[in-house]
Coordinates of C-alpha atoms and ligand atoms in Angstrom, one line a residue:
X1 CA 32.7 -53.2 14.0
X2 CA 33.8 -54.8 17.6
X3 CA 36.3 -53.9 19.7
X4 CA 37.7 -55.8 22.0
X5 CA 39.3 -55.4 25.5
X6 CA 43.4 -56.5 26.2
X7 CA 41.7 -59.4 27.8
X8 CA 39.9 -60.4 24.3
X9 CA 36.1 -59.7 26.4
X10 CA 33.9 -58.0 23.6
X11 CA 34.2 -53.9 24.6
X12 CA 31.4 -52.5 22.7
X13 CA 30.0 -52.4 19.5
X14 CA 31.3 -49.3 17.8
X15 CA 28.6 -49.2 15.1
X16 CA 26.3 -48.8 17.5
X17 CA 28.3 -46.0 19.5
X18 CA 28.1 -44.4 16.2
X19 CA 25.1 -45.0 15.3
X20 CA 23.4 -43.3 19.3
X21 CA 25.6 -39.6 18.5
X22 CA 24.3 -39.4 15.1
X23 CA 20.8 -40.6 16.0
X24 CA 21.1 -38.1 18.5
X25 CA 22.6 -35.2 16.4
X26 CA 19.8 -35.9 13.5
X27 CA 17.3 -35.5 16.5
X28 CA 18.7 -32.4 17.6
X29 CA 18.9 -30.8 14.0
X30 CA 15.3 -31.5 13.7
X31 CA 14.5 -29.7 17.2
X32 CA 16.4 -27.0 16.2
X33 CA 14.6 -27.0 12.3
X34 CA 11.5 -27.2 14.3
X35 CA 11.5 -24.1 16.6
X36 CA 14.4 -21.9 15.1
X37 CA 14.0 -19.9 11.4
X38 CA 16.6 -21.2 9.2
X39 CA 17.5 -17.9 7.8
X40 CA 18.5 -15.7 11.1
X41 CA 18.6 -18.7 13.1
X42 CA 16.1 -16.3 15.4
X43 CA 13.0 -18.6 16.8
X44 CA 10.6 -19.4 14.7
X45 CA 6.8 -18.6 15.5
X46 CA 6.6 -22.1 17.1
X47 CA 9.1 -21.6 19.2
X48 CA 8.6 -17.5 19.8
X49 CA 4.9 -18.6 20.7
X50 CA 5.3 -20.8 23.1
X51 CA 8.1 -18.8 25.3
X52 CA 5.5 -16.3 24.9
X53 CA 2.5 -18.6 26.8
X54 CA 5.4 -19.2 29.6
X55 CA 5.8 -15.7 29.8
X56 CA 2.2 -15.4 29.9
X57 CA 1.7 -18.3 33.0
X58 CA 4.9 -15.9 34.7
X59 CA 3.2 -13.1 34.3
X60 CA 0.1 -14.5 35.8
X61 CA 2.0 -15.5 38.8
X62 CA 3.7 -13.3 39.6
X63 CA 0.6 -9.6 38.9
X64 CA 3.5 -8.4 36.1
X65 CA 2.0 -7.7 32.5
X66 CA 3.7 -8.8 29.0
X67 CA 4.5 -6.9 26.2
X68 CA 4.2 -8.4 22.0
X69 CA 5.8 -6.2 19.8
X70 CA 5.0 -7.1 16.1
X71 CA 7.4 -5.5 14.0
X72 CA 7.1 -5.5 10.0
X73 CA 9.8 -4.3 8.1
X74 CA 8.4 -1.1 5.5
X75 CA 8.4 -1.5 1.6
X76 CA 10.2 -4.5 2.1
X77 CA 8.5 -6.0 -0.7
X78 CA 10.5 -3.2 -3.3
X79 CA 13.9 -4.5 -1.9
X80 CA 13.3 -8.0 -2.5
X81 CA 11.8 -6.7 -5.8
X82 CA 14.2 -4.3 -7.3
X83 CA 17.6 -5.5 -5.7
X84 CA 16.5 -9.6 -5.7
X85 CA 15.8 -12.4 -2.6
X86 CA 19.7 -12.5 -2.2
X87 CA 19.9 -8.4 -1.3
X88 CA 16.9 -9.4 0.7
X89 CA 17.8 -12.3 2.5
X90 CA 21.0 -10.3 3.8
X91 CA 18.6 -7.6 5.2
X92 CA 16.9 -9.9 7.1
X93 CA 19.7 -11.2 8.8
X94 CA 21.1 -8.0 9.6
X95 CA 18.4 -7.5 10.5
X96 CA 18.1 -10.0 12.7
X97 CA 21.1 -9.1 14.6
X98 CA 20.1 -5.6 15.0
X99 CA 17.3 -6.4 16.6
X100 CA 19.5 -9.1 18.9
X101 CA 21.4 -6.5 20.0
X102 CA 18.7 -4.1 21.3
X103 CA 17.1 -6.6 24.0
X104 CA 17.9 -7.8 27.7
X105 CA 18.9 -10.9 28.3
X106 CA 15.5 -13.6 28.7
X107 CA 13.1 -11.5 26.3
X108 CA 12.4 -12.9 22.4
X109 CA 13.0 -11.8 19.2
X110 CA 11.2 -14.7 17.2
X111 CA 10.8 -14.6 13.1
X112 CA 7.5 -14.6 12.4
X113 CA 7.6 -15.3 8.5
X114 CA 8.3 -12.9 5.5
X115 CA 9.3 -9.9 6.8
X116 CA 7.6 -10.0 10.0
X117 CA 9.3 -10.1 13.7
X118 CA 8.0 -10.2 16.9
X119 CA 9.7 -9.5 20.6
X120 CA 8.4 -10.4 23.6
X121 CA 9.2 -8.1 26.2
X122 CA 8.3 -10.4 30.1
X123 CA 7.5 -9.3 33.6
X124 CA 6.8 -5.9 33.0
X125 CA 4.8 -3.0 35.7
X126 CA 3.4 -1.0 33.5
X127 CA 2.2 -1.5 29.7
X128 CA 4.1 2.1 29.0
X129 CA 7.5 0.5 29.9
X130 CA 7.7 -0.9 26.2
X131 CA 7.2 2.9 25.0
X132 CA 11.0 3.4 25.1
X133 CA 12.1 -0.7 24.0
X134 CA 10.2 0.5 20.8
X135 CA 11.3 3.4 20.6
X136 CA 14.6 2.0 20.6
X137 CA 14.1 -0.7 18.1
X138 CA 12.9 1.7 15.2
X139 CA 15.7 4.4 16.4
X140 CA 18.8 1.8 15.9
X141 CA 16.8 1.3 12.2
X142 CA 17.9 4.8 11.3
X143 CA 21.3 3.9 10.6
X144 CA 21.9 1.9 7.3
X145 CA 21.3 -1.5 6.7
X146 CA 25.5 -1.9 4.4
X147 CA 24.7 -5.1 1.6
X148 CA 27.2 -5.9 -0.9
X149 CA 28.6 -2.6 -0.4
X150 CA 25.4 -1.0 -0.8
X151 CA 23.6 1.0 1.9
X152 CA 19.9 0.2 2.2
X153 CA 17.5 2.6 4.4
X154 CA 15.1 1.1 5.9
X155 CA 12.1 1.8 8.3
X156 CA 10.2 -0.8 10.2
X157 CA 6.1 -0.2 11.2
X158 CA 5.6 -2.0 15.2
X159 CA 1.9 -2.9 17.2
X160 CA 2.4 -3.6 20.9
X161 CA -0.6 -5.4 22.2
X162 CA 0.0 -5.5 26.2
X163 CA -0.9 -9.5 28.7
X164 CA -3.7 -8.8 30.1
X165 CA -5.0 -6.0 28.6
X166 CA -5.6 -6.8 25.6
X167 CA -5.9 -10.8 25.5
X168 CA -4.9 -13.4 27.9
X169 CA -3.6 -16.1 24.9
X170 CA -0.8 -15.8 23.2
X171 CA -3.2 -15.8 19.7
X172 CA -4.9 -13.4 20.6
X173 CA -2.3 -11.4 22.3
X174 CA -0.6 -11.5 18.6
X175 CA -3.6 -10.8 16.3
X176 CA -4.2 -8.0 18.6
X177 CA -0.1 -6.6 18.3
X178 CA -1.0 -7.0 14.5
X179 CA -3.5 -4.9 13.9
X180 CA -1.5 -2.3 16.1
X181 CA 1.0 -2.7 13.4
X182 CA -1.5 -2.1 10.5
X183 CA -2.4 1.0 12.1
X184 CA 0.7 1.9 12.6
X185 CA 1.6 1.4 9.2
X186 CA -1.7 3.5 7.8
X187 CA 0.4 6.4 9.9
X188 CA 2.5 6.5 7.8
X189 CA 4.8 4.0 9.2
X190 CA 8.3 4.1 10.4
X191 CA 6.0 4.4 13.7
X192 CA 5.1 2.5 16.8
X193 CA 1.4 1.9 18.2
X194 CA -0.4 0.5 20.9
X195 CA -3.7 -1.9 19.9
X196 CA -6.9 0.1 21.4
X197 CA -10.2 -1.9 20.9
X198 CA -11.5 0.3 17.7
X199 CA -8.2 -1.1 15.7
X200 CA -10.4 -4.6 15.8
X201 CA -13.5 -2.6 14.6
X202 CA -10.8 -1.0 11.7
X203 CA -9.6 -5.1 10.8
X204 CA -12.9 -6.3 11.2
X205 CA -14.3 -3.7 8.6
X206 CA -11.0 -4.3 6.5
X207 CA -11.8 -7.5 6.5
X208 CA -15.3 -8.1 5.7
X209 CA -14.7 -5.0 2.6
X210 CA -12.3 -7.2 1.6
X211 CA -13.9 -10.9 1.8
X212 CA -16.8 -9.0 -0.4
X213 CA -14.4 -7.6 -2.5
X214 CA -13.8 -11.3 -3.7
X215 CA -15.7 -11.7 -7.3
X216 CA -17.6 -8.4 -6.8
X217 CA -16.2 -7.3 -10.1
X218 CA -18.3 -11.0 -11.3
X219 CA -21.2 -10.3 -9.4
X220 CA -21.4 -6.8 -11.5
X221 CA -21.1 -4.9 -8.7
X222 CA -18.7 -2.1 -9.7
X223 CA -20.3 0.5 -11.9
X224 CA -18.8 3.9 -13.0
X225 CA -19.9 7.0 -13.1
X226 CA -18.3 10.0 -15.2
X227 CA -17.9 13.5 -13.8
X228 CA -17.5 16.4 -16.4
X229 CA -14.6 18.5 -17.0
X230 CA -15.9 21.8 -18.6
X231 CA -14.0 24.6 -20.8
X232 CA -13.7 28.0 -18.0
X233 CA -14.9 30.1 -20.8
X234 CA -17.6 28.9 -22.5
X235 CA -18.8 26.0 -19.9
X236 CA -19.0 23.3 -22.3
X237 CA -18.4 20.1 -21.9
X238 CA -14.9 19.0 -22.6
X239 CA -14.7 15.4 -21.5
X240 CA -15.6 13.4 -18.5
X241 CA -13.6 11.7 -15.8
X242 CA -14.5 8.1 -15.2
X243 CA -15.5 7.5 -11.6
X244 CA -15.5 3.7 -10.2
X245 CA -18.8 3.0 -7.6
X246 CA -18.9 -0.2 -5.3
X247 CA -22.3 -1.6 -4.2
X248 CA -22.6 -4.3 -2.3
X249 CA -25.4 -6.4 -1.3
X250 CA -23.8 -6.6 2.5
X251 CA -21.5 -3.0 2.7
X252 CA -24.6 -1.0 0.3
X253 CA -22.2 1.8 -1.2
X254 CA -18.4 1.8 0.1
X255 CA -16.4 5.0 -1.1
X256 CA -13.4 4.4 -3.5
X257 CA -11.3 6.2 -1.0
X258 CA -12.2 2.9 0.9
X259 CA -11.8 0.2 -1.5
X260 CA -9.4 1.4 -4.0
X261 CA -7.1 1.1 -1.4
X262 CA -8.1 -2.7 -0.4
X263 CA -8.2 -3.5 -3.9
X264 CA -4.6 -2.3 -4.5
X265 CA -3.0 -4.5 -1.9
X266 CA -5.3 -7.0 -3.0
X267 CA -4.1 -6.6 -6.6
X268 CA -7.5 -6.9 -7.7
X269 CA -7.3 -3.8 -9.0
X270 CA -5.7 -5.1 -12.0
X271 CA -9.3 -6.4 -13.8
X272 CA -11.0 -4.0 -11.9
X273 CA -9.3 -1.1 -13.3
X274 CA -9.3 -3.5 -17.0
X275 CA -12.9 -3.2 -16.6
X276 CA -13.1 0.4 -15.8
X277 CA -11.2 0.8 -19.6
X278 CA -13.2 -0.7 -21.1
X279 CA -16.3 0.4 -20.4
X280 CA -15.0 4.2 -20.1
X281 CA -13.7 4.2 -23.7
X282 CA -17.5 2.8 -24.7
X283 CA -18.9 5.2 -23.2
X284 CA -16.8 8.1 -25.0
X285 CA -17.3 6.5 -28.4
X286 CA -20.9 7.0 -27.8
X287 CA -20.6 10.9 -25.9
X288 CA -18.1 11.5 -28.8
X289 CA -20.4 11.1 -31.3
X290 CA -22.9 13.0 -30.1
X291 CA -20.9 16.0 -29.5
X292 CA -19.5 15.4 -32.7
X293 CA -16.8 17.7 -31.6
X294 CA -13.6 16.2 -29.6
X295 CA -14.4 14.7 -26.4
X296 CA -11.9 13.6 -23.0
X297 CA -12.4 10.3 -21.1
X298 CA -10.3 10.7 -18.7
X299 CA -9.1 7.6 -16.6
X300 CA -7.9 6.6 -13.1
X301 CA -4.4 4.7 -13.1
X302 CA -3.0 3.3 -9.4
X303 CA 0.4 2.7 -9.2
X304 CA -0.5 -0.8 -8.3
X305 CA -1.3 -2.0 -11.9
X306 CA 1.8 -0.2 -13.2
X307 CA 3.1 -3.6 -11.8
X308 CA 0.5 -5.6 -14.3
X309 CA 3.4 -6.4 -17.3
X310 CA 0.5 -5.9 -19.8
X311 CA -1.1 -3.3 -19.1
X312 CA 0.7 -0.9 -21.9
X313 CA -0.8 -3.8 -24.3
X314 CA -4.0 -4.3 -22.8
X315 CA -4.8 -0.7 -23.2
X316 CA -3.5 -0.3 -26.9
X317 CA -6.1 -2.9 -27.4
X318 CA -8.5 -0.9 -25.5
X319 CA -8.1 1.8 -27.6
X320 CA -8.0 0.1 -31.1
X321 CA -10.9 -1.7 -30.3
X322 CA -13.5 0.8 -29.2
X323 CA -12.5 2.8 -32.3
X324 CA -11.3 6.2 -30.1
X325 CA -8.5 8.4 -31.1
X326 CA -6.1 7.7 -28.6
X327 CA -5.9 11.5 -27.8
X328 CA -9.6 11.0 -26.4
X329 CA -8.2 9.3 -23.7
X330 CA -6.4 10.8 -20.9
X331 CA -4.6 8.1 -18.1
X332 CA -4.7 10.2 -14.2
X333 CA -1.7 9.3 -12.2
X334 CA -0.6 10.9 -8.7
X335 CA 2.7 11.5 -7.8
X336 CA 3.0 8.1 -5.9
X337 CA 3.1 6.8 -8.6
X338 CA 6.6 7.7 -9.9
X339 CA 8.0 8.5 -6.1
X340 CA 8.7 4.7 -6.1
X341 CA 11.3 5.7 -9.4
X342 CA 11.1 2.1 -10.9
X343 CA 12.3 2.4 -14.6
X344 CA 9.5 -0.5 -15.4
X345 CA 6.9 2.6 -14.6
X346 CA 8.9 5.3 -16.7
X347 CA 8.8 2.9 -19.8
X348 CA 5.1 2.5 -19.0
X349 CA 4.4 6.0 -18.7
X350 CA 7.0 6.9 -22.3
X351 CA 5.4 3.8 -24.3
X352 CA 1.4 5.3 -23.6
X353 CA 3.0 8.9 -24.5
X354 CA 4.0 7.9 -27.6
X355 CA 0.8 5.9 -28.6
X356 CA -0.7 9.7 -28.0
X357 CA -2.9 8.8 -25.3
X358 CA -2.7 12.1 -22.5
X359 CA -0.8 12.0 -19.4
X360 CA -2.5 13.4 -16.3
X361 CA -0.8 14.5 -12.9
X362 CA -3.5 14.1 -11.1
X363 CA -4.5 16.0 -7.0
X364 CA -1.2 18.4 -7.6
X365 CA -0.7 20.0 -4.9
X366 CA -1.0 17.1 -1.8
X367 CA 2.0 15.5 -2.0
X368 CA 5.4 17.1 -2.6
X369 CA 4.0 19.0 -6.0
X370 CA 7.4 18.2 -6.9
X371 CA 8.2 20.6 -10.3
X372 CA 10.7 17.6 -11.2
X373 CA 8.5 15.2 -12.3
X374 CA 6.3 17.7 -14.0
X375 CA 9.6 17.7 -16.5
X376 CA 10.9 14.5 -16.2
X377 CA 7.3 12.7 -17.3
X378 CA 5.6 13.1 -20.6
X379 CA 2.6 14.8 -19.0
X380 CA 0.3 16.9 -20.7
X381 CA -1.8 18.0 -18.4
X382 CA -2.3 19.5 -14.7
X383 CA -5.0 18.7 -12.3
X384 CA -5.2 20.9 -9.1
X385 CA -5.8 19.2 -6.2
X386 CA -9.7 20.4 -4.8
X387 CA -8.2 21.0 -1.7
X388 CA -6.3 24.2 -2.9
X389 CA -8.8 24.9 -4.7
X390 CA -11.7 25.3 -1.8
X391 CA -9.3 27.8 -0.7
X392 CA -8.3 30.3 -3.5
X393 CA -11.5 33.0 -2.6
X394 CA -10.4 32.5 0.6
X395 CA -6.6 32.6 1.5
X396 CA -4.0 35.2 -0.5
X397 CA -1.5 32.3 0.4
X398 CA -3.9 29.6 -2.0
X399 CA -4.9 31.5 -4.5
X400 CA -0.8 33.0 -5.1
X401 CA 0.0 28.6 -5.1
X402 CA -2.1 28.3 -7.6
X403 CA -1.6 31.0 -9.5
X404 CA 1.9 29.8 -9.4
X405 CA 0.9 26.2 -10.5
X406 CA -0.9 27.3 -13.4
X407 CA 2.0 29.7 -14.2
X408 CA 3.9 27.3 -14.1
X409 CA 2.2 24.2 -16.1
X410 CA 1.9 26.9 -18.5
X411 CA 5.6 27.4 -19.0
X412 CA 5.9 23.4 -19.6
X413 CA 3.7 23.7 -22.1
X414 CA 0.4 21.4 -19.7
X415 CA -2.8 22.3 -19.6
X416 CA -4.6 22.8 -16.6
X417 CA -7.4 21.5 -14.9
X418 CA -9.0 22.6 -11.9
X419 CA -10.6 20.0 -8.8
X420 CA -13.1 20.9 -6.6
X421 CA -14.3 24.3 -8.5
X422 CA -17.8 24.9 -6.0
X423 CA -18.7 28.5 -6.3
X424 CA -18.9 31.0 -9.1
X425 CA -15.9 33.4 -7.6
X426 CA -13.2 30.3 -7.6
X427 CA -14.4 30.5 -11.2
X428 CA -13.8 33.8 -11.8
X429 CA -10.4 33.4 -10.5
X430 CA -9.4 30.7 -12.3
X431 CA -10.5 32.5 -15.7
X432 CA -8.6 35.3 -15.0
X433 CA -5.2 33.2 -14.3
X434 CA -6.2 31.3 -17.8
X435 CA -6.9 28.1 -16.3
X436 CA -8.3 25.8 -19.3
X437 CA -10.3 23.7 -17.9
X438 CA -13.1 23.2 -14.5
X439 CA -14.1 20.3 -12.5
X440 CA -16.7 20.5 -9.6
X441 CA -19.7 20.5 -7.7
X442 CA -20.6 24.5 -9.6
X443 CA -21.1 22.4 -13.3
X444 CA -22.1 18.9 -11.6
X445 CA -21.4 15.8 -9.2
X446 CA -20.3 12.9 -10.8
X447 CA -23.0 11.2 -12.9
X448 CA -24.6 8.0 -14.2
X449 CA -23.9 7.5 -17.7
X450 CA -27.5 8.2 -18.5
X451 CA -27.2 11.2 -16.5
X452 CA -24.0 12.5 -18.7
X453 CA -26.0 11.3 -21.8
X454 CA -28.6 13.9 -21.0
X455 CA -26.4 16.5 -20.5
X456 CA -24.7 15.9 -23.8
X457 CA -28.2 16.4 -25.3
X458 CA -29.0 19.2 -23.9
X459 CA -25.3 21.0 -25.6
Ligands
LIG1 P1 -10.0 11.8 -8.1 O1 -9.3 11.2 -8.7 O2 -9.3 13.2 -7.8 O3 -11.6 12.5 -7.9 C1 -12.4 13.7 -8.1 C2 -12.5 13.1 -6.5 O4 -13.2 14.8 -6.2 C3 -14.2 12.1 -6.4 O5 -14.5 11.5 -5.8 C4 -15.2 13.3 -6.8 O6 -15.9 12.8 -6.8 C5 -14.6 14.2 -5.5 N1 -15.1 16.1 -6.2 C6 -15.4 16.3 -7.6 N2 -16.0 17.4 -7.4 C7 -15.8 17.7 -6.3 C8 -16.5 18.4 -5.4 O7 -16.6 19.7 -6.2 N3 -16.0 19.1 -4.3 C9 -16.2 18.1 -3.2 N4 -15.8 18.4 -2.2 N5 -15.5 16.8 -4.4 C10 -15.2 16.2 -5.6 P2 -14.4 9.6 -5.7 O8 -15.3 9.6 -6.6 O9 -14.6 9.8 -4.3 O10 -13.1 9.3 -5.6 C11 -12.0 9.2 -5.3 C12 -11.3 8.9 -5.8 O11 -11.1 7.8 -6.1 C13 -10.6 9.6 -6.8 O12 -10.1 11.2 -6.5 C14 -9.4 8.8 -7.7 O13 -8.1 8.7 -7.0 C15 -10.3 7.2 -6.8 N6 -11.1 6.4 -8.1 C16 -11.4 6.6 -8.3 N7 -12.0 5.7 -9.7 C17 -11.4 5.3 -9.7 C18 -10.6 4.8 -10.9 O14 -11.4 3.8 -11.5 N8 -9.4 4.2 -10.8 C19 -8.3 4.6 -9.4 N9 -6.4 4.2 -9.8 N10 -8.6 5.4 -9.3 C20 -9.9 6.0 -8.1
LIG2 MG1 -8.6 11.5 -11.1
LIG3 MG1 -7.8 14.5 -8.3

């Protein structure tokens, strides 16, 4: 379309004009999309790191410092899993608003992706100047988020890296802030930490563990050890607890306290747990036949295994295949499994209990030690943690606690296993309280299948 002026001259071609604006708008839109996060409208990773480079240049010129705060929401996955992604998205938007409202003009908040945010504080004189800001951020999370009439309480973990102390380029600083954030998670979350060199070693150890664990099951690097559980009154073996061992060509022996949590986080605990169960049941059948009396195989289950929708069916089939009777299998879970409060855990425990499998509460005394859990879930066995057993002959307070736990378990119809029994005195005291079973170095350290077979032959 052409527009002519009063004199009949062509004033302009309208379509050209229109074309130009649209083109420009598109260009801006594309630029915006490339640099801002679509959900929260915060600078995205690309733009945030670009700003970080600018801040580094300025700080270099003015001999100032820059703090990089890496913020990760605690348990955000749980919110997504239980309340749905819609609520999760809305929550992320609110978090972005709150983070932005906390900062001075000129500071940058960006979203790195998922539930990870970055906050950049430029022109600082001192690394410590970032502390009050980090504290503020954490405090600001104390008020509940209201999403669709639901009150959600959320905490976050923060890691801080400082230019030039912890790095001279944006990617190194970001990596170090991430390591510090990971450290905050390990400290129990809802806290902040400054980066230290030691954290890098921690992170690189973790990466090596993850790397080596990949394919370790297929390479046959896992095997089981078994620790006898004995009858307190006659010291006869009543069963064993299966304990996982990992020997890797690069790392050597790795303690389960170190590798189980990684296997949980990567999800590999699911196939590893299936291996444990299958292997343990095979041995249980053998030992049961040798003993010619009832024999219990206790197997540890971690919270992550309950997220496997196949868990109950797998256990049911494994029991069937092995030919053992289900009451000879005991599954040990910790309170951590129950605290999350997911329905599917309750359902799984009820189904397992219906199968006739025994359920033991492991490490009692270390967590909340909630009585109500013992009452509301189908437990058959209480295992008192070795930290309490350790001190029963030394500290009267621990002795009283253990006595009370045994009495309480009995009143709920549960059997009691004392873990970590190391001395005759401890055993004698447990006997006076009617504790049924004991496990610990006094009788035997965890042994290989061959060692246990020899032990059983002698009985
Ligand atoms: P847990 O289930 O509480 O296992 C008992 C731990 O106490 C074992 O450590 C055992 O070696 C140790 N222990 C037993 N008696 C004594 C004693 O008299 N004194 C002392 N000081 N320690 C004793 P381990 O084998 O290092 O296992 C650590 C934890 O790793 C286990 O704690 C369990 O939570 C986890 N774990 C082991 N195997 C598996 C598995 O197959 N699956 C899962 N999910 N977790 C496992
Ligand atoms: Mg256990
Ligand atoms: Mg235990």
